[in-house]
mmCIF file of C-alpha atoms in Angstrom:
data_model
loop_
_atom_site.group_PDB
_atom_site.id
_atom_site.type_symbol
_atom_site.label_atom_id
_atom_site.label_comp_id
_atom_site.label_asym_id
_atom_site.label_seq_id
_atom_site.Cartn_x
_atom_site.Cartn_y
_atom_site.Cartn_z
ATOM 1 C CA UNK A 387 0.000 0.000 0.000
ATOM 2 C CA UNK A 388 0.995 3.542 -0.231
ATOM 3 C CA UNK A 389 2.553 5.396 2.334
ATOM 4 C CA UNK A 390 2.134 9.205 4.165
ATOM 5 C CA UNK A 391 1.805 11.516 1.284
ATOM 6 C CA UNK A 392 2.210 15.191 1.604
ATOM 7 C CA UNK A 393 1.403 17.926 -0.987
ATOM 8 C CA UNK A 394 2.966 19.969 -2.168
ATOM 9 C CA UNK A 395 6.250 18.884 -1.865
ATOM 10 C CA UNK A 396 7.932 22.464 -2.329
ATOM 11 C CA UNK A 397 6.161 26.026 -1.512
ATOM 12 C CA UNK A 398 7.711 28.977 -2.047
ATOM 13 C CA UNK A 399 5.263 32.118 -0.535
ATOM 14 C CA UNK A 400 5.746 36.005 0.355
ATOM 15 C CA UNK A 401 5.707 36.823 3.891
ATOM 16 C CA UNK A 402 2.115 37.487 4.933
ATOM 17 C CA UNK A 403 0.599 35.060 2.501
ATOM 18 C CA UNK A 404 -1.478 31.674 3.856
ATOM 19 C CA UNK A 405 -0.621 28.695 2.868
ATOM 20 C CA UNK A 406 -2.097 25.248 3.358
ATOM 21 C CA UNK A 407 -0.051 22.198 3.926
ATOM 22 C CA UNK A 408 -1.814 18.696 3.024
ATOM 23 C CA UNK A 409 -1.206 15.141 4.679
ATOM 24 C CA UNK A 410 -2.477 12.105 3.566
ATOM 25 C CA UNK A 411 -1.882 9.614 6.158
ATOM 26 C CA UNK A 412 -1.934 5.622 5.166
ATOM 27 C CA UNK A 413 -5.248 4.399 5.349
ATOM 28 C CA UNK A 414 -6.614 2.783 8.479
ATOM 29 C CA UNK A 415 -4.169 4.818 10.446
ATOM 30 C CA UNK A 416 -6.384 6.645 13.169
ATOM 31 C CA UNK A 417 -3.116 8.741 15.050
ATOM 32 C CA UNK A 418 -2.097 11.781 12.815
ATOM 33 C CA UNK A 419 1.130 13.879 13.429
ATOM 34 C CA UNK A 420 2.331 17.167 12.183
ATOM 35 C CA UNK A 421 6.123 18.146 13.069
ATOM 36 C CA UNK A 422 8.193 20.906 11.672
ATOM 37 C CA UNK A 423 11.754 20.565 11.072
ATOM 38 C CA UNK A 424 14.306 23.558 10.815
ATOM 39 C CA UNK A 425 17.457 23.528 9.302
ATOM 40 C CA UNK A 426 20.011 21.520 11.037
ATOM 41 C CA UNK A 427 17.086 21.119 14.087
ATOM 42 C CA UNK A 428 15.333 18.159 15.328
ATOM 43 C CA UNK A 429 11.846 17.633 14.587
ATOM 44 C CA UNK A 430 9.626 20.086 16.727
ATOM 45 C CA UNK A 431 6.216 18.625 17.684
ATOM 46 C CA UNK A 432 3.262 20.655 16.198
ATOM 47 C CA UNK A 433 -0.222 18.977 16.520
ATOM 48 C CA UNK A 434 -1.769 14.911 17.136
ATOM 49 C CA UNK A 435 -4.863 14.242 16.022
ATOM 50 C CA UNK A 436 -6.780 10.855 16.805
ATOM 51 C CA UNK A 437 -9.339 10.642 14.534
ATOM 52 C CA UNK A 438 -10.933 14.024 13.812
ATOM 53 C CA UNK A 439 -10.122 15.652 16.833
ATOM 54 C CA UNK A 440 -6.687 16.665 18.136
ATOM 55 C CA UNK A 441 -5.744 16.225 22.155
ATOM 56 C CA UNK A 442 -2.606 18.159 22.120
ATOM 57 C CA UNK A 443 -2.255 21.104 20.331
ATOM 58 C CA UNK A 444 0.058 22.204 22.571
ATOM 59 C CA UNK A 445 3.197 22.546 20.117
ATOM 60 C CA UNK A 446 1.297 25.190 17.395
ATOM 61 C CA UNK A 447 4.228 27.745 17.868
ATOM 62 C CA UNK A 448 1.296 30.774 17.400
ATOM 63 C CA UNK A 449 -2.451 31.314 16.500
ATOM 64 C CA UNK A 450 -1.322 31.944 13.212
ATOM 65 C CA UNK A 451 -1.221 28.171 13.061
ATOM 66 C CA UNK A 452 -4.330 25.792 12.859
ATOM 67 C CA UNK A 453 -4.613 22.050 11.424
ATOM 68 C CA UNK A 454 -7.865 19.977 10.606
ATOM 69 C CA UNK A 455 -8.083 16.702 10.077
ATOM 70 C CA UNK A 456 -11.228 15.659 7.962
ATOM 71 C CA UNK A 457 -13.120 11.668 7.707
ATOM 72 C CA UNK A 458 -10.619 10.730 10.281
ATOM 73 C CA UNK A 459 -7.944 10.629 7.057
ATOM 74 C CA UNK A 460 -7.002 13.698 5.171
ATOM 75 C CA UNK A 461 -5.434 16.531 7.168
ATOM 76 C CA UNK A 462 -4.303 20.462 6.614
ATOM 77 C CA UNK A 463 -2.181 22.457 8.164
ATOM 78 C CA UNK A 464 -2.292 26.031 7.967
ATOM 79 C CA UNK A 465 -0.543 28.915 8.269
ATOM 80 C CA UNK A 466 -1.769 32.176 8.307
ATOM 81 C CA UNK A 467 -0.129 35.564 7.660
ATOM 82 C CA UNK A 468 3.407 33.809 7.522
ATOM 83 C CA UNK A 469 6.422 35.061 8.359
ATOM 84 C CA UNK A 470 9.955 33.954 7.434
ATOM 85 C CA UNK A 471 10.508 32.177 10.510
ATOM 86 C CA UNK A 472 8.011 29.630 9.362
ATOM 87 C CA UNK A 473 10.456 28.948 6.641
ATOM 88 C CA UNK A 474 11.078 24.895 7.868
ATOM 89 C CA UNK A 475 10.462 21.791 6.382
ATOM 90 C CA UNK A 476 6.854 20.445 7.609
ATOM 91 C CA UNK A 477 6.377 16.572 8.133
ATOM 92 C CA UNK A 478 3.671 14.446 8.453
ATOM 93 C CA UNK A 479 3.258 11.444 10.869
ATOM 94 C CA UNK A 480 1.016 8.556 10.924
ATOM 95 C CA UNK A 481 0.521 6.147 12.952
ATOM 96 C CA UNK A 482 -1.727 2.785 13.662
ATOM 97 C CA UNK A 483 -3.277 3.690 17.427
ATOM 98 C CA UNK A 484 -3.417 0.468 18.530
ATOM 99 C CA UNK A 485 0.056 0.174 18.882
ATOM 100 C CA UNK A 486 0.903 3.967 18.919
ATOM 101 C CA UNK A 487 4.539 2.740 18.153
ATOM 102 C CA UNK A 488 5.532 2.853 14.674
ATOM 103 C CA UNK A 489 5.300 5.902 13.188
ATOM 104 C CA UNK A 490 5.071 6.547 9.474
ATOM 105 C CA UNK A 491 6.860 9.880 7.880
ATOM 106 C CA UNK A 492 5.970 11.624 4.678
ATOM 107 C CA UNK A 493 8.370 13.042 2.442
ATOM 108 C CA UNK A 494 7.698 16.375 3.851
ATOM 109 C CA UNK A 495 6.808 20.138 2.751
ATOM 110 C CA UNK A 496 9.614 22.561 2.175
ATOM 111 C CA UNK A 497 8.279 25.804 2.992
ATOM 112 C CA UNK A 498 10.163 28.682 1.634
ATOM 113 C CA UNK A 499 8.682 32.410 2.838
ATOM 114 C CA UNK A 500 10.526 35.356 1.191
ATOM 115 C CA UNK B 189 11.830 17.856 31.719
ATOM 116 C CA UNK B 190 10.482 17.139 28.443
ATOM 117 C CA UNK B 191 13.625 17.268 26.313
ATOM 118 C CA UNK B 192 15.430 14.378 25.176
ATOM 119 C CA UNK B 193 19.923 15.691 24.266
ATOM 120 C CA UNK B 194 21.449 14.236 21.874
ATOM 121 C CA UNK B 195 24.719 14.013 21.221
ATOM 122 C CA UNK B 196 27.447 14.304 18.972
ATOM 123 C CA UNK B 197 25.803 16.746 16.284
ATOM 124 C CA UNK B 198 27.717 15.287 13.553
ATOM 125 C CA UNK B 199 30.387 12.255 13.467
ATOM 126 C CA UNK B 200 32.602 10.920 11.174
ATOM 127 C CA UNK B 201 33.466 7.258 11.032
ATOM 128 C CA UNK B 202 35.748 4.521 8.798
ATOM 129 C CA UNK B 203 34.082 1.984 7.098
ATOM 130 C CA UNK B 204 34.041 -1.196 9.257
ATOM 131 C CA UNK B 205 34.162 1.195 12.527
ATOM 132 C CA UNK B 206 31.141 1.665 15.252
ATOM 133 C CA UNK B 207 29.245 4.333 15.032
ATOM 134 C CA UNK B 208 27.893 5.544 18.630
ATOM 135 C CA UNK B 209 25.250 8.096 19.455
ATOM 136 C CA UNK B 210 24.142 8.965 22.671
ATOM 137 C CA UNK B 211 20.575 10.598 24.200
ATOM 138 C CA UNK B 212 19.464 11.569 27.888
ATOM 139 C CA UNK B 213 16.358 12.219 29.053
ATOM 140 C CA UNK B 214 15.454 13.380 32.175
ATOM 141 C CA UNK B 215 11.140 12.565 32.140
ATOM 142 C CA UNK B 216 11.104 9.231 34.075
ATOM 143 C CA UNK B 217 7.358 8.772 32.470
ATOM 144 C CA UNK B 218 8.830 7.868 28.850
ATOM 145 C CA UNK B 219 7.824 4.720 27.975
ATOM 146 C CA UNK B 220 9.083 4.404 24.387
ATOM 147 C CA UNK B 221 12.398 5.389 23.003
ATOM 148 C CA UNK B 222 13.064 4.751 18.946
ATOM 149 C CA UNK B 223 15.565 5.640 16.444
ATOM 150 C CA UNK B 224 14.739 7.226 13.373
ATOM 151 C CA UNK B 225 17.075 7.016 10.266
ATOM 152 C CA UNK B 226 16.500 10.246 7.775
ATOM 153 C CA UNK B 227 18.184 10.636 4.530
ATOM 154 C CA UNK B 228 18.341 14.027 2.358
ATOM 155 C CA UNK B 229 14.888 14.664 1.113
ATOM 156 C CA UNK B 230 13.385 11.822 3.000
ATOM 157 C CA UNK B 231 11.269 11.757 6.158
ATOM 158 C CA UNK B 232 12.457 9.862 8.885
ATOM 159 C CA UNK B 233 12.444 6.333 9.196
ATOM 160 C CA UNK B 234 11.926 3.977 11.985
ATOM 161 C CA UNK B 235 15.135 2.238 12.289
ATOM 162 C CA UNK B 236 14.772 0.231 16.239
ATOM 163 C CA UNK B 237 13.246 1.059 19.307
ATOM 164 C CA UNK B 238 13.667 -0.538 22.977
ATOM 165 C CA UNK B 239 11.100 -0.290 26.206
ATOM 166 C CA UNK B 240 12.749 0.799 29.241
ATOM 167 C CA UNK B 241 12.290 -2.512 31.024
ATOM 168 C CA UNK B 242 14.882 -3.919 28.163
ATOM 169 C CA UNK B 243 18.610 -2.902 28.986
ATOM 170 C CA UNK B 244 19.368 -4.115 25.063
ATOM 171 C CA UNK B 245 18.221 -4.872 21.530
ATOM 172 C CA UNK B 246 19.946 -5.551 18.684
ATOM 173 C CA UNK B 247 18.431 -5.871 15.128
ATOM 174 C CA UNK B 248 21.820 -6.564 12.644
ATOM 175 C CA UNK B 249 24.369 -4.140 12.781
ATOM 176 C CA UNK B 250 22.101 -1.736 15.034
ATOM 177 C CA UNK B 251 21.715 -2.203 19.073
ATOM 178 C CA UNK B 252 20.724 -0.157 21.752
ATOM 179 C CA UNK B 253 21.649 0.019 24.815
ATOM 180 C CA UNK B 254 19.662 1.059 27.494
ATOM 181 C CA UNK B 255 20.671 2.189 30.839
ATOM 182 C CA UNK B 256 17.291 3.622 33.181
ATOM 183 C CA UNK B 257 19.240 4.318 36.367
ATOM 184 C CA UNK B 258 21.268 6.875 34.157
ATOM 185 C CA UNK B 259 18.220 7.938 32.020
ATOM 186 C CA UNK B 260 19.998 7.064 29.151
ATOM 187 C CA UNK B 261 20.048 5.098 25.859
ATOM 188 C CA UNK B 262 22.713 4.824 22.991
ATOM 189 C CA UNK B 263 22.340 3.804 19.415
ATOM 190 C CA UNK B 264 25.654 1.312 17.822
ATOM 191 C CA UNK B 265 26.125 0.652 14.299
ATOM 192 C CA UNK B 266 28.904 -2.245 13.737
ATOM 193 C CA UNK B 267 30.511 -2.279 10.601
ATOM 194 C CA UNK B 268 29.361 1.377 9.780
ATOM 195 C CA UNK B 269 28.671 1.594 5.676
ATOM 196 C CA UNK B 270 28.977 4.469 3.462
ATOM 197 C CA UNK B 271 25.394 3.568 2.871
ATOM 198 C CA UNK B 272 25.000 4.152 6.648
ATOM 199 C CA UNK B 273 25.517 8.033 6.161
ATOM 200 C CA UNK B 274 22.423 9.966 7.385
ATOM 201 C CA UNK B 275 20.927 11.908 9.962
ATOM 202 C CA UNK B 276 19.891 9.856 12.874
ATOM 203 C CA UNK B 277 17.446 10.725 15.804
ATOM 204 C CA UNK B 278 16.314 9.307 18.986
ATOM 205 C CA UNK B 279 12.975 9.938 20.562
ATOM 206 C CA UNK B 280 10.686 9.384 23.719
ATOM 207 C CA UNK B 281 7.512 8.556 24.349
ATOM 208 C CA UNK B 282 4.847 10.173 26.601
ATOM 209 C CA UNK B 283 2.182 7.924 26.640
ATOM 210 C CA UNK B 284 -1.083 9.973 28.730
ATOM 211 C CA UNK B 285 -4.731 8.825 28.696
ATOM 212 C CA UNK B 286 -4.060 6.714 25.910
ATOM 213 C CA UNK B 287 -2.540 9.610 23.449
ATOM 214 C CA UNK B 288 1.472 9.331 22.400
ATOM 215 C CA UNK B 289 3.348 12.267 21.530
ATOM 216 C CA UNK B 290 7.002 11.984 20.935
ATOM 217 C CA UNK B 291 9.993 14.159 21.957
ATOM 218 C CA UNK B 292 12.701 14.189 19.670
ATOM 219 C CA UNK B 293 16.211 15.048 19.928
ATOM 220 C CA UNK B 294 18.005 17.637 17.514
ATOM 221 C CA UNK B 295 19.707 14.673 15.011
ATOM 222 C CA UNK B 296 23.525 13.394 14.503
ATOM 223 C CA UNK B 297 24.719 13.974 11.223
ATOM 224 C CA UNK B 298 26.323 10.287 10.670
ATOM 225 C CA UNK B 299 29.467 10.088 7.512
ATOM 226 C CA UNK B 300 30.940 7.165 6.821
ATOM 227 C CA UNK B 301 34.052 7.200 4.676
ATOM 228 C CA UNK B 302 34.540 4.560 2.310
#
């Protein structure tokens, strides 16, 4: 089967545009995880969704940041007005909850703000 | 109390030589600790993981070692491989009311030299 997909894979955007980042997770997996990744960082936790609904929001650096996650499969990630700091690499996580172990990585979305 | 060091941030080995990377942790409620293996342009990947009640696990030329009195776990590749060179990354789990979310630490930049 297919793996996490994430579209697109490059975005380049002005500073103060929106953009919307998309995840497809691999089906049947009900844990969903958004991380972003800086240049020569680790991976920063964002968001977790289980199902539709997300229990810890707690790592959205701002409320220019918001996420979704749709028919307990599709989710976006959004960011509003950005700014060049949000220049990162965004990944997507999914993950089986039953086991809540194995986690799945897309390719990620290079996010370029001028 | 939620981070998870790393350490080094980059490290050069010979083919055939052991490649060693270290993490601490100081959150006595992780339950989880994996490895993720990321190459350019690639999400991460889950490479091995251990539970804390395990002091060792080896899977091939990857083992970690686990030590819980010192709150901290190490990742060995024998026989390091040019096709070994990537980022690597350890993680922690916080497992609460049945919802994971995973601390990661910043990455070791791994080169093996043929």
């Amino acid at each position: 089967g297919a793996g996490v997909s994430q579209s697109p894979s490059n975005k380049v955007t002005e500073k103060g545009k929106d953009v919307e980042l998309r995840c497809d997770p691999i089906s049947g997996h009900t844990a969903l995880y958004w991380y972003r990744q800086s240049l020569g960082q680790g991976l920063e936790f964002l968001i977790y969704f289980q199902g539709n609904s997300a229990p810890d929001k707690s790592g959205l650096p701002s409320d220019r940041f918001s996420a979704e996650r749709t028919g307990g499969s599709v989710s976006t990630l959004t960011i509003q007005r950005t700014q060049q700091e949000d220049s990162a690499v965004y990944l997507c996580a999914s993950s089986f909850q039953g086991s809540g172990e194995t986690q799945y990585f897309g390719p990620g979305t290079r996010l370029l703000v001028l | 109390q939620q981070q998870v060091k790393q350490s080094p941030q980059s490290l050069i080995v010979q083919k055939g030589g052991i490649s060693i990377i270290n993490c601490a942790y100081e959150n006595t409620a992780f339950d989880y600790f994996p490895w993720y293996q990321q190459f350019p342009g690639k999400g991460p990947a889950l490479l091995i993981a251990i539970r804390p009640d395990v002091s060792e696990k080896k899977e091939g030329r990857f083992t970690i070692s686990f030590n819980k009195s010192a709150k901290q776990f190490s990742l060995h590749i024998m026989d390091s491989q040019p096709g070994d060179s990537a980022t690597y990354f350890c993680a922690a789990r916080a497992t609460t009311s049945g919802t994971y979310k995973y601390i990661f630490g910043t990455g070791t930049r791994l080169k093996v030299l043929a």
